[in-house]
């Protein structure tokens, strides 16, 4: 689609970071037609990263969570429809069918449907007091349950030692609640962190009073006579009392609409570097996507940066332009008073170098494969993080010895 005429109409399914970014990029790119942004939640677009941290801790109010107010979108000619569920996509008729039976026509379609938390298919898993965290209402319900746990002096159990689980655990500890984290793997954040950094984070949480159970095997949730969760039962028979259980074991892409419409999907909606799906009239952006790389492999990224940049790429594609998203991916996580900032993808790393003093709590871990720098994880070291992004974008690699030597000026590699 290359038209930017007033008769064109673009429908965006999903009113999160990727959907909003695509809509605004379309307007900035000169698109003059109708843009309709469909969200299935009752809220307008809001920021998701604070949900497991500041929002859950009660340190942020509703106004601060807002990403774009409806009136701001309206001024840009973007129609926001909340509480609107899409039932199906009709590619032949170029319409989306809504749950209320009505249909919206489109000349271009954007899928920004996000992802949903994975559930534990265990007995008692649907008891009240058992939550997964994805949206604002989830976070508010967890906050309410935490307040009840404080009142009734009940502990919290977090299932999953990934970013969401650990951020929730840190927030609960800040509130003074007893917390146990159950992780099935032998170490925390094992998919994304080097062993030395996994160990450092384990010690960080233990130092704040979190009980960690690694290699945990769960058999069921114990449910009280009131229908609420009372504990988590392990395979060995151990029961951990709990007034609140938060399940954070990853997410799955919301690609059901795309699959039903016959678009190529593989653990997400398959897109190229410009956000195009297997139908040139339809683009996708954000957590729902799996990006096809030059070597044929697929890359799934779940981050604000990915949603933002793919949204810009998708908008350009609908305007008949190529704007591939090729920048170094980056992520962050706040736990207690420590900020982890990650640049690059560490998969395949075979050795590491540490820059700075891990015991002082400000340092970076450089991931190498052979002599090539793959990624850098920085803890409370923002300068290192920004430098790492520049090095990775430029394809420059320090040696492990240079990375470990704080006296060596890494910026000299960019000269």
mmCIF file of C-alpha atoms in Angstrom:
data_model
loop_
_atom_site.group_PDB
_atom_site.id
_atom_site.type_symbol
_atom_site.label_atom_id
_atom_site.label_comp_id
_atom_site.label_asym_id
_atom_site.label_seq_id
_atom_site.Cartn_x
_atom_site.Cartn_y
_atom_site.Cartn_z
ATOM 1 C CA UNK A 1 0.000 0.000 0.000
ATOM 2 C CA UNK A 2 1.451 3.342 -1.023
ATOM 3 C CA UNK A 3 -1.576 5.660 -0.883
ATOM 4 C CA UNK A 4 -1.666 8.531 1.611
ATOM 5 C CA UNK A 5 -4.990 9.863 0.345
ATOM 6 C CA UNK A 6 -7.894 10.802 2.573
ATOM 7 C CA UNK A 7 -9.915 7.820 1.295
ATOM 8 C CA UNK A 8 -7.475 5.288 2.758
ATOM 9 C CA UNK A 9 -8.240 3.736 6.128
ATOM 10 C CA UNK A 10 -5.861 1.999 8.502
ATOM 11 C CA UNK A 11 -7.045 -0.115 11.407
ATOM 12 C CA UNK A 12 -4.621 -0.915 14.219
ATOM 13 C CA UNK A 13 -5.454 -3.867 16.461
ATOM 14 C CA UNK A 14 -3.793 -3.206 19.810
ATOM 15 C CA UNK A 15 -3.515 0.086 21.706
ATOM 16 C CA UNK A 16 -0.201 -0.487 23.467
ATOM 17 C CA UNK A 17 3.275 0.853 22.752
ATOM 18 C CA UNK A 18 3.539 -0.644 19.248
ATOM 19 C CA UNK A 19 0.034 0.349 18.179
ATOM 20 C CA UNK A 20 0.350 3.950 19.366
ATOM 21 C CA UNK A 21 3.804 4.312 17.828
ATOM 22 C CA UNK A 22 2.556 3.031 14.465
ATOM 23 C CA UNK A 23 -0.409 5.412 14.488
ATOM 24 C CA UNK A 24 1.717 8.443 15.312
ATOM 25 C CA UNK A 25 4.402 7.470 12.788
ATOM 26 C CA UNK A 26 1.732 7.213 10.081
ATOM 27 C CA UNK A 27 0.588 10.750 10.791
ATOM 28 C CA UNK A 28 4.164 12.030 10.980
ATOM 29 C CA UNK A 29 4.826 10.315 7.651
ATOM 30 C CA UNK A 30 2.038 12.219 5.906
ATOM 31 C CA UNK A 31 -0.823 9.715 6.003
ATOM 32 C CA UNK A 32 -4.081 11.642 5.612
ATOM 33 C CA UNK A 33 -6.699 8.905 5.846
ATOM 34 C CA UNK A 34 -8.594 7.509 8.808
ATOM 35 C CA UNK A 35 -6.660 5.763 11.590
ATOM 36 C CA UNK A 36 -8.591 3.666 14.101
ATOM 37 C CA UNK A 37 -6.813 2.284 17.158
ATOM 38 C CA UNK A 38 -8.587 -0.670 18.795
ATOM 39 C CA UNK A 39 -7.832 -1.648 22.388
ATOM 40 C CA UNK A 40 -9.480 -4.541 24.212
ATOM 41 C CA UNK A 41 -8.912 -3.025 27.678
ATOM 42 C CA UNK A 42 -11.134 -0.342 29.253
ATOM 43 C CA UNK A 43 -8.112 1.942 29.633
ATOM 44 C CA UNK A 44 -6.468 4.135 27.039
ATOM 45 C CA UNK A 45 -2.797 3.549 26.133
ATOM 46 C CA UNK A 46 -0.570 3.274 29.205
ATOM 47 C CA UNK A 47 3.035 2.416 30.077
ATOM 48 C CA UNK A 48 3.530 -1.248 31.003
ATOM 49 C CA UNK A 49 7.081 -1.336 32.483
ATOM 50 C CA UNK A 50 6.066 0.411 35.760
ATOM 51 C CA UNK A 51 3.341 -2.163 36.467
ATOM 52 C CA UNK A 52 5.669 -4.575 38.284
ATOM 53 C CA UNK A 53 7.560 -1.771 40.016
ATOM 54 C CA UNK A 54 6.362 1.792 40.764
ATOM 55 C CA UNK A 55 2.645 1.150 40.036
ATOM 56 C CA UNK A 56 2.602 -2.053 42.093
ATOM 57 C CA UNK A 57 4.452 -0.301 44.912
ATOM 58 C CA UNK A 58 1.916 2.543 44.970
ATOM 59 C CA UNK A 59 4.568 5.073 43.975
ATOM 60 C CA UNK A 60 2.814 6.162 40.764
ATOM 61 C CA UNK A 61 -0.698 7.459 40.195
ATOM 62 C CA UNK A 62 -2.999 6.764 37.260
ATOM 63 C CA UNK A 63 -2.144 10.007 35.492
ATOM 64 C CA UNK A 64 1.563 9.148 35.471
ATOM 65 C CA UNK A 65 0.827 5.772 33.905
ATOM 66 C CA UNK A 66 -0.926 7.282 30.868
ATOM 67 C CA UNK A 67 1.050 7.000 27.630
ATOM 68 C CA UNK A 68 -1.276 9.052 25.399
ATOM 69 C CA UNK A 69 -4.484 10.663 26.554
ATOM 70 C CA UNK A 70 -7.475 10.077 24.225
ATOM 71 C CA UNK A 71 -7.752 13.804 23.543
ATOM 72 C CA UNK A 72 -4.093 13.918 22.481
ATOM 73 C CA UNK A 73 -4.724 11.107 19.991
ATOM 74 C CA UNK A 74 -7.886 12.846 18.784
ATOM 75 C CA UNK A 75 -5.899 16.016 18.034
ATOM 76 C CA UNK A 76 -3.775 13.917 15.683
ATOM 77 C CA UNK A 77 -6.848 12.508 13.985
ATOM 78 C CA UNK A 78 -6.454 9.072 15.590
ATOM 79 C CA UNK A 79 -9.707 7.437 16.713
ATOM 80 C CA UNK A 80 -9.268 5.383 19.891
ATOM 81 C CA UNK A 81 -11.814 2.678 20.695
ATOM 82 C CA UNK A 82 -11.338 0.966 24.054
ATOM 83 C CA UNK A 83 -13.121 -2.157 25.335
ATOM 84 C CA UNK A 84 -13.210 -3.351 21.738
ATOM 85 C CA UNK A 85 -12.434 -6.970 20.900
ATOM 86 C CA UNK A 86 -11.636 -8.140 17.365
ATOM 87 C CA UNK A 87 -13.155 -11.505 16.533
ATOM 88 C CA UNK A 88 -11.669 -12.103 13.075
ATOM 89 C CA UNK A 89 -9.797 -10.632 10.130
ATOM 90 C CA UNK A 90 -11.335 -11.007 6.663
ATOM 91 C CA UNK A 91 -8.482 -10.468 4.225
ATOM 92 C CA UNK A 92 -10.644 -10.939 1.120
ATOM 93 C CA UNK A 93 -13.201 -8.331 2.168
ATOM 94 C CA UNK A 94 -10.525 -6.179 3.868
ATOM 95 C CA UNK A 95 -12.494 -5.867 7.093
ATOM 96 C CA UNK A 96 -12.027 -6.724 10.741
ATOM 97 C CA UNK A 97 -15.053 -8.244 12.441
ATOM 98 C CA UNK A 98 -15.639 -7.092 16.004
ATOM 99 C CA UNK A 99 -17.088 -9.137 18.847
ATOM 100 C CA UNK A 100 -20.294 -7.065 18.747
ATOM 101 C CA UNK A 101 -20.896 -8.241 15.173
ATOM 102 C CA UNK A 102 -19.965 -5.003 13.426
ATOM 103 C CA UNK A 103 -17.147 -4.688 10.901
ATOM 104 C CA UNK A 104 -14.503 -2.085 10.098
ATOM 105 C CA UNK A 105 -13.062 -1.707 6.574
ATOM 106 C CA UNK A 106 -9.352 -1.199 6.028
ATOM 107 C CA UNK A 107 -6.952 -0.533 3.210
ATOM 108 C CA UNK A 108 -4.035 -1.206 5.558
ATOM 109 C CA UNK A 109 -4.009 -3.293 8.735
ATOM 110 C CA UNK A 110 -1.634 -3.245 11.706
ATOM 111 C CA UNK A 111 -1.407 -6.121 14.174
ATOM 112 C CA UNK A 112 -0.027 -4.943 17.515
ATOM 113 C CA UNK A 113 -1.737 -7.587 19.628
ATOM 114 C CA UNK A 114 1.060 -8.089 22.160
ATOM 115 C CA UNK A 115 1.504 -11.242 24.214
ATOM 116 C CA UNK A 116 -0.169 -13.065 27.077
ATOM 117 C CA UNK A 117 1.426 -14.607 30.189
ATOM 118 C CA UNK A 118 1.852 -18.348 30.162
ATOM 119 C CA UNK A 119 -0.305 -20.165 32.695
ATOM 120 C CA UNK A 120 0.642 -23.092 34.917
ATOM 121 C CA UNK A 121 -1.800 -25.942 34.175
ATOM 122 C CA UNK A 122 -1.794 -27.206 37.761
ATOM 123 C CA UNK A 123 -4.544 -28.133 40.214
ATOM 124 C CA UNK A 124 -5.662 -25.000 42.018
ATOM 125 C CA UNK A 125 -4.075 -22.748 39.423
ATOM 126 C CA UNK A 126 -7.331 -20.828 38.932
ATOM 127 C CA UNK A 127 -7.881 -20.129 42.634
ATOM 128 C CA UNK A 128 -8.393 -16.550 43.747
ATOM 129 C CA UNK A 129 -5.124 -15.033 44.833
ATOM 130 C CA UNK A 130 -3.209 -16.602 41.918
ATOM 131 C CA UNK A 131 -2.229 -13.990 39.335
ATOM 132 C CA UNK A 132 -0.209 -13.450 36.197
ATOM 133 C CA UNK A 133 0.918 -9.874 35.486
ATOM 134 C CA UNK A 134 0.417 -8.367 32.067
ATOM 135 C CA UNK A 135 -1.970 -5.443 32.217
ATOM 136 C CA UNK A 136 -2.943 -2.578 34.483
ATOM 137 C CA UNK A 137 -5.895 -4.431 36.002
ATOM 138 C CA UNK A 138 -3.633 -7.403 36.853
ATOM 139 C CA UNK A 139 -1.195 -5.098 38.629
ATOM 140 C CA UNK A 140 -3.967 -3.352 40.548
ATOM 141 C CA UNK A 141 -5.422 -6.699 41.651
ATOM 142 C CA UNK A 142 -1.985 -7.891 42.797
ATOM 143 C CA UNK A 143 -1.477 -4.640 44.734
ATOM 144 C CA UNK A 144 -4.841 -5.129 46.452
ATOM 145 C CA UNK A 145 -3.919 -8.705 47.344
ATOM 146 C CA UNK A 146 -0.560 -7.562 48.709
ATOM 147 C CA UNK A 147 -2.400 -5.137 50.965
ATOM 148 C CA UNK A 148 -4.537 -8.026 52.210
ATOM 149 C CA UNK A 149 -1.419 -10.119 52.815
ATOM 150 C CA UNK A 150 0.061 -7.292 54.893
ATOM 151 C CA UNK A 151 -3.160 -7.056 56.914
ATOM 152 C CA UNK A 152 -3.392 -10.824 57.465
ATOM 153 C CA UNK A 153 0.382 -11.390 57.741
ATOM 154 C CA UNK A 154 0.457 -13.841 54.846
ATOM 155 C CA UNK A 155 3.524 -14.522 52.671
ATOM 156 C CA UNK A 156 3.924 -14.166 48.918
ATOM 157 C CA UNK A 157 5.163 -16.869 46.543
ATOM 158 C CA UNK A 158 6.468 -15.905 43.112
ATOM 159 C CA UNK A 159 6.723 -18.677 40.515
ATOM 160 C CA UNK A 160 9.417 -17.853 37.973
ATOM 161 C CA UNK A 161 12.803 -16.228 38.440
ATOM 162 C CA UNK A 162 12.665 -14.049 35.326
ATOM 163 C CA UNK A 163 12.418 -10.277 35.158
ATOM 164 C CA UNK A 164 8.705 -9.958 35.994
ATOM 165 C CA UNK A 165 8.922 -12.428 38.866
ATOM 166 C CA UNK A 166 11.996 -10.821 40.395
ATOM 167 C CA UNK A 167 10.625 -7.294 40.008
ATOM 168 C CA UNK A 168 7.415 -8.349 41.784
ATOM 169 C CA UNK A 169 9.472 -10.080 44.482
ATOM 170 C CA UNK A 170 11.537 -6.933 45.032
ATOM 171 C CA UNK A 171 8.388 -4.794 45.261
ATOM 172 C CA UNK A 172 6.781 -7.176 47.744
ATOM 173 C CA UNK A 173 9.906 -7.127 49.918
ATOM 174 C CA UNK A 174 9.899 -3.310 49.863
ATOM 175 C CA UNK A 175 6.417 -3.595 51.370
ATOM 176 C CA UNK A 176 7.794 -5.847 54.109
ATOM 177 C CA UNK A 177 6.147 -9.068 52.932
ATOM 178 C CA UNK A 178 7.861 -12.471 53.277
ATOM 179 C CA UNK A 179 8.660 -13.671 49.740
ATOM 180 C CA UNK A 180 9.717 -16.997 48.246
ATOM 181 C CA UNK A 181 10.747 -17.261 44.600
ATOM 182 C CA UNK A 182 10.435 -20.662 42.924
ATOM 183 C CA UNK A 183 12.539 -21.140 39.795
ATOM 184 C CA UNK A 184 12.546 -24.409 37.851
ATOM 185 C CA UNK A 185 15.994 -23.786 36.351
ATOM 186 C CA UNK A 186 19.247 -24.116 38.324
ATOM 187 C CA UNK A 187 19.793 -20.326 38.304
ATOM 188 C CA UNK A 188 17.890 -17.062 38.011
ATOM 189 C CA UNK A 189 17.491 -15.404 34.610
ATOM 190 C CA UNK A 190 19.380 -18.309 33.089
ATOM 191 C CA UNK A 191 18.233 -17.588 29.526
ATOM 192 C CA UNK A 192 19.608 -14.059 29.477
ATOM 193 C CA UNK A 193 22.381 -13.598 32.042
ATOM 194 C CA UNK A 194 25.896 -14.981 32.395
ATOM 195 C CA UNK A 195 26.268 -17.381 35.347
ATOM 196 C CA UNK A 196 28.287 -14.853 37.339
ATOM 197 C CA UNK A 197 25.516 -12.251 37.009
ATOM 198 C CA UNK A 198 22.817 -14.828 37.812
ATOM 199 C CA UNK A 199 24.695 -15.591 41.031
ATOM 200 C CA UNK A 200 25.000 -11.882 41.807
ATOM 201 C CA UNK A 201 21.245 -11.378 41.435
ATOM 202 C CA UNK A 202 20.534 -14.418 43.591
ATOM 203 C CA UNK A 203 22.686 -12.922 46.335
ATOM 204 C CA UNK A 204 21.019 -9.515 45.881
ATOM 205 C CA UNK A 205 17.590 -11.024 46.522
ATOM 206 C CA UNK A 206 18.783 -13.170 49.399
ATOM 207 C CA UNK A 207 20.380 -10.095 50.992
ATOM 208 C CA UNK A 208 16.934 -8.467 50.941
ATOM 209 C CA UNK A 209 15.350 -11.446 52.650
ATOM 210 C CA UNK A 210 13.922 -13.349 49.662
ATOM 211 C CA UNK A 211 13.937 -17.131 49.960
ATOM 212 C CA UNK A 212 15.052 -18.703 46.668
ATOM 213 C CA UNK A 213 14.230 -22.255 45.661
ATOM 214 C CA UNK A 214 16.142 -23.196 42.494
ATOM 215 C CA UNK A 215 15.315 -26.359 40.571
ATOM 216 C CA UNK A 216 11.807 -26.107 42.040
ATOM 217 C CA UNK A 217 9.166 -28.601 40.920
ATOM 218 C CA UNK A 218 5.579 -27.637 41.676
ATOM 219 C CA UNK A 219 2.710 -30.094 41.846
ATOM 220 C CA UNK A 220 -0.300 -27.969 42.836
ATOM 221 C CA UNK A 221 -1.732 -24.924 44.549
ATOM 222 C CA UNK A 222 -3.321 -25.634 47.913
ATOM 223 C CA UNK A 223 -6.736 -24.004 48.091
ATOM 224 C CA UNK A 224 -8.558 -23.044 51.271
ATOM 225 C CA UNK A 225 -12.215 -23.602 52.054
ATOM 226 C CA UNK A 226 -12.912 -20.043 50.884
ATOM 227 C CA UNK A 227 -11.617 -20.862 47.389
ATOM 228 C CA UNK A 228 -8.507 -18.730 47.813
ATOM 229 C CA UNK A 229 -4.953 -19.948 47.427
ATOM 230 C CA UNK A 230 -3.409 -21.063 50.718
ATOM 231 C CA UNK A 231 -0.039 -22.361 49.548
ATOM 232 C CA UNK A 232 2.106 -23.870 46.835
ATOM 233 C CA UNK A 233 2.833 -27.588 47.001
ATOM 234 C CA UNK A 234 6.129 -28.938 45.674
ATOM 235 C CA UNK A 235 6.651 -32.399 44.205
ATOM 236 C CA UNK A 236 8.575 -33.481 47.312
ATOM 237 C CA UNK A 237 5.525 -32.714 49.464
ATOM 238 C CA UNK A 238 6.744 -29.389 50.839
ATOM 239 C CA UNK A 239 3.962 -26.804 51.144
ATOM 240 C CA UNK A 240 4.876 -23.115 51.078
ATOM 241 C CA UNK A 241 2.107 -21.028 52.682
ATOM 242 C CA UNK A 242 0.912 -18.150 50.487
ATOM 243 C CA UNK A 243 -1.791 -15.512 50.528
ATOM 244 C CA UNK A 244 -0.694 -14.384 47.064
ATOM 245 C CA UNK A 245 0.916 -16.323 44.208
ATOM 246 C CA UNK A 246 2.279 -14.488 41.171
ATOM 247 C CA UNK A 247 3.114 -16.623 38.140
ATOM 248 C CA UNK A 248 5.833 -15.155 35.920
ATOM 249 C CA UNK A 249 6.970 -17.920 33.581
ATOM 250 C CA UNK A 250 7.129 -16.037 30.323
ATOM 251 C CA UNK A 251 4.665 -14.995 27.638
ATOM 252 C CA UNK A 252 3.271 -16.313 24.369
ATOM 253 C CA UNK A 253 2.615 -14.089 21.357
ATOM 254 C CA UNK A 254 -1.015 -13.192 20.663
ATOM 255 C CA UNK A 255 -0.998 -14.487 17.086
ATOM 256 C CA UNK A 256 -4.380 -16.249 17.063
ATOM 257 C CA UNK A 257 -6.092 -13.675 14.838
ATOM 258 C CA UNK A 258 -3.205 -13.793 12.375
ATOM 259 C CA UNK A 259 -3.179 -17.604 12.301
ATOM 260 C CA UNK A 260 -6.919 -17.750 11.703
ATOM 261 C CA UNK A 261 -6.498 -15.260 8.853
ATOM 262 C CA UNK A 262 -3.886 -17.477 7.196
ATOM 263 C CA UNK A 263 -0.830 -15.289 7.878
ATOM 264 C CA UNK A 264 2.516 -16.983 8.455
ATOM 265 C CA UNK A 265 3.122 -17.521 12.165
ATOM 266 C CA UNK A 266 5.837 -19.315 14.099
ATOM 267 C CA UNK A 267 5.749 -18.566 17.829
ATOM 268 C CA UNK A 268 4.562 -15.144 16.728
ATOM 269 C CA UNK A 269 3.465 -13.320 13.583
ATOM 270 C CA UNK A 270 6.359 -13.666 11.154
ATOM 271 C CA UNK A 271 7.536 -10.306 9.814
ATOM 272 C CA UNK A 272 10.518 -9.001 7.871
ATOM 273 C CA UNK A 273 12.817 -6.258 9.161
ATOM 274 C CA UNK A 274 10.270 -3.675 7.995
ATOM 275 C CA UNK A 275 7.345 -5.255 9.851
ATOM 276 C CA UNK A 276 5.640 -6.733 6.773
ATOM 277 C CA UNK A 277 3.701 -9.965 7.236
ATOM 278 C CA UNK A 278 3.112 -12.589 4.538
ATOM 279 C CA UNK A 279 0.328 -10.290 3.257
ATOM 280 C CA UNK A 280 1.816 -7.005 1.995
ATOM 281 C CA UNK A 281 -1.272 -5.079 3.087
ATOM 282 C CA UNK A 282 -0.815 -6.161 6.703
ATOM 283 C CA UNK A 283 2.044 -5.261 9.033
ATOM 284 C CA UNK A 284 2.757 -6.246 12.632
ATOM 285 C CA UNK A 285 4.816 -4.784 15.464
ATOM 286 C CA UNK A 286 5.749 -5.452 19.086
ATOM 287 C CA UNK A 287 5.564 -8.516 21.313
ATOM 288 C CA UNK A 288 3.287 -10.403 18.904
ATOM 289 C CA UNK A 289 5.988 -10.662 16.218
ATOM 290 C CA UNK A 290 8.801 -13.001 15.252
ATOM 291 C CA UNK A 291 11.256 -11.219 12.968
ATOM 292 C CA UNK A 292 12.823 -13.170 10.072
ATOM 293 C CA UNK A 293 16.552 -12.485 9.942
ATOM 294 C CA UNK A 294 18.850 -12.633 6.914
ATOM 295 C CA UNK A 295 20.002 -16.155 7.816
ATOM 296 C CA UNK A 296 16.408 -17.398 7.927
ATOM 297 C CA UNK A 297 16.211 -17.641 11.707
ATOM 298 C CA UNK A 298 13.472 -15.982 13.743
ATOM 299 C CA UNK A 299 14.045 -13.432 16.508
ATOM 300 C CA UNK A 300 11.470 -12.647 19.187
ATOM 301 C CA UNK A 301 12.062 -9.535 21.273
ATOM 302 C CA UNK A 302 9.842 -8.325 24.098
ATOM 303 C CA UNK A 303 10.805 -4.744 24.879
ATOM 304 C CA UNK A 304 9.675 -1.139 24.645
ATOM 305 C CA UNK A 305 12.455 -0.428 22.155
ATOM 306 C CA UNK A 306 11.334 -3.266 19.871
ATOM 307 C CA UNK A 307 7.695 -2.126 19.979
ATOM 308 C CA UNK A 308 8.696 1.468 19.264
ATOM 309 C CA UNK A 309 11.091 0.751 16.406
ATOM 310 C CA UNK A 310 8.918 -1.918 14.784
ATOM 311 C CA UNK A 311 5.994 0.504 14.965
ATOM 312 C CA UNK A 312 7.996 3.075 13.007
ATOM 313 C CA UNK A 313 9.070 0.407 10.496
ATOM 314 C CA UNK A 314 5.511 -0.871 10.082
ATOM 315 C CA UNK A 315 4.160 2.630 9.454
ATOM 316 C CA UNK A 316 6.834 3.235 6.820
ATOM 317 C CA UNK A 317 5.975 -0.061 5.113
ATOM 318 C CA UNK A 318 2.309 0.935 4.825
ATOM 319 C CA UNK A 319 3.473 4.211 3.266
ATOM 320 C CA UNK A 320 5.461 2.294 0.657
ATOM 321 C CA UNK A 321 8.846 2.936 2.254
ATOM 322 C CA UNK A 322 11.604 0.718 3.643
ATOM 323 C CA UNK A 323 12.715 1.514 7.201
ATOM 324 C CA UNK A 324 14.288 -1.692 8.529
ATOM 325 C CA UNK A 325 14.741 -2.061 12.283
ATOM 326 C CA UNK A 326 18.369 -3.122 12.675
ATOM 327 C CA UNK A 327 19.554 -1.260 15.796
ATOM 328 C CA UNK A 328 21.144 -3.082 18.724
ATOM 329 C CA UNK A 329 18.357 -4.313 20.991
ATOM 330 C CA UNK A 330 18.340 -3.060 24.575
ATOM 331 C CA UNK A 331 16.356 -3.816 27.704
ATOM 332 C CA UNK A 332 16.251 -2.826 31.375
ATOM 333 C CA UNK A 333 15.033 -4.052 34.752
ATOM 334 C CA UNK A 334 14.767 -2.248 38.108
ATOM 335 C CA UNK A 335 15.110 -4.386 41.245
ATOM 336 C CA UNK A 336 15.519 -2.696 44.641
ATOM 337 C CA UNK A 337 17.907 0.222 44.059
ATOM 338 C CA UNK A 338 19.747 -1.506 41.202
ATOM 339 C CA UNK A 339 19.130 -0.845 37.502
ATOM 340 C CA UNK A 340 20.128 -3.547 35.023
ATOM 341 C CA UNK A 341 20.599 -2.264 31.461
ATOM 342 C CA UNK A 342 21.239 -4.809 28.720
ATOM 343 C CA UNK A 343 22.545 -4.105 25.210
ATOM 344 C CA UNK A 344 22.766 -6.766 22.512
ATOM 345 C CA UNK A 345 21.836 -10.443 22.605
ATOM 346 C CA UNK A 346 24.100 -12.754 24.580
ATOM 347 C CA UNK A 347 22.907 -16.063 23.103
ATOM 348 C CA UNK A 348 25.932 -18.125 22.057
ATOM 349 C CA UNK A 349 28.457 -16.339 24.278
ATOM 350 C CA UNK A 350 31.304 -18.615 25.362
ATOM 351 C CA UNK A 351 33.219 -16.321 27.721
ATOM 352 C CA UNK A 352 32.738 -13.151 29.721
ATOM 353 C CA UNK A 353 34.685 -10.226 31.139
ATOM 354 C CA UNK A 354 33.661 -8.091 34.132
ATOM 355 C CA UNK A 355 34.354 -4.356 34.138
ATOM 356 C CA UNK A 356 34.107 -2.689 37.542
ATOM 357 C CA UNK A 357 33.634 -4.034 41.047
ATOM 358 C CA UNK A 358 30.756 -6.482 41.474
ATOM 359 C CA UNK A 359 30.955 -6.176 45.258
ATOM 360 C CA UNK A 360 30.415 -2.411 44.985
ATOM 361 C CA UNK A 361 27.230 -2.941 42.967
ATOM 362 C CA UNK A 362 28.251 -0.946 39.881
ATOM 363 C CA UNK A 363 29.772 -3.006 37.065
ATOM 364 C CA UNK A 364 29.243 -4.482 33.592
ATOM 365 C CA UNK A 365 29.503 -7.980 32.177
ATOM 366 C CA UNK A 366 30.760 -8.191 28.577
ATOM 367 C CA UNK A 367 29.633 -11.252 26.607
ATOM 368 C CA UNK A 368 31.976 -12.592 23.922
ATOM 369 C CA UNK A 369 31.800 -15.321 21.328
ATOM 370 C CA UNK A 370 35.365 -15.908 20.307
ATOM 371 C CA UNK A 371 36.741 -12.399 19.880
ATOM 372 C CA UNK A 372 33.396 -10.801 18.984
ATOM 373 C CA UNK A 373 31.444 -8.759 21.510
ATOM 374 C CA UNK A 374 27.811 -9.918 21.567
ATOM 375 C CA UNK A 375 26.253 -8.045 24.459
ATOM 376 C CA UNK A 376 26.886 -6.027 27.602
ATOM 377 C CA UNK A 377 24.874 -6.192 30.825
ATOM 378 C CA UNK A 378 25.394 -3.166 33.079
ATOM 379 C CA UNK A 379 24.298 -2.901 36.709
ATOM 380 C CA UNK A 380 23.956 0.689 37.921
ATOM 381 C CA UNK A 381 26.510 1.691 35.269
ATOM 382 C CA UNK A 382 24.580 3.763 32.712
ATOM 383 C CA UNK A 383 27.729 5.165 31.107
ATOM 384 C CA UNK A 384 28.906 1.622 30.313
ATOM 385 C CA UNK A 385 25.490 0.819 28.834
ATOM 386 C CA UNK A 386 25.460 3.800 26.476
ATOM 387 C CA UNK A 387 29.039 3.061 25.427
ATOM 388 C CA UNK A 388 28.147 -0.582 24.787
ATOM 389 C CA UNK A 389 25.282 0.369 22.481
ATOM 390 C CA UNK A 390 27.650 2.524 20.438
ATOM 391 C CA UNK A 391 30.226 -0.273 20.203
ATOM 392 C CA UNK A 392 27.642 -2.865 19.195
ATOM 393 C CA UNK A 393 25.988 -0.564 16.633
ATOM 394 C CA UNK A 394 29.421 0.094 15.103
ATOM 395 C CA UNK A 395 30.437 -3.584 15.176
ATOM 396 C CA UNK A 396 33.485 -2.778 17.321
ATOM 397 C CA UNK A 397 34.786 -5.317 19.836
ATOM 398 C CA UNK A 398 37.248 -4.688 22.639
ATOM 399 C CA UNK A 399 39.330 -7.631 23.727
ATOM 400 C CA UNK A 400 38.209 -9.254 26.991
ATOM 401 C CA UNK A 401 41.307 -7.746 28.635
ATOM 402 C CA UNK A 402 40.385 -4.256 27.411
ATOM 403 C CA UNK A 403 36.790 -4.699 28.569
ATOM 404 C CA UNK A 404 37.967 -5.726 32.042
ATOM 405 C CA UNK A 405 40.473 -2.878 32.357
ATOM 406 C CA UNK A 406 38.667 0.202 33.723
ATOM 407 C CA UNK A 407 41.704 2.301 32.790
ATOM 408 C CA UNK A 408 41.232 1.458 29.086
ATOM 409 C CA UNK A 409 39.160 4.012 27.178
ATOM 410 C CA UNK A 410 36.594 1.979 25.252
ATOM 411 C CA UNK A 411 35.543 5.111 23.351
ATOM 412 C CA UNK A 412 38.933 5.026 21.616
ATOM 413 C CA UNK A 413 37.706 2.009 19.631
ATOM 414 C CA UNK A 414 35.158 4.266 17.934
ATOM 415 C CA UNK A 415 37.667 6.918 16.869
#
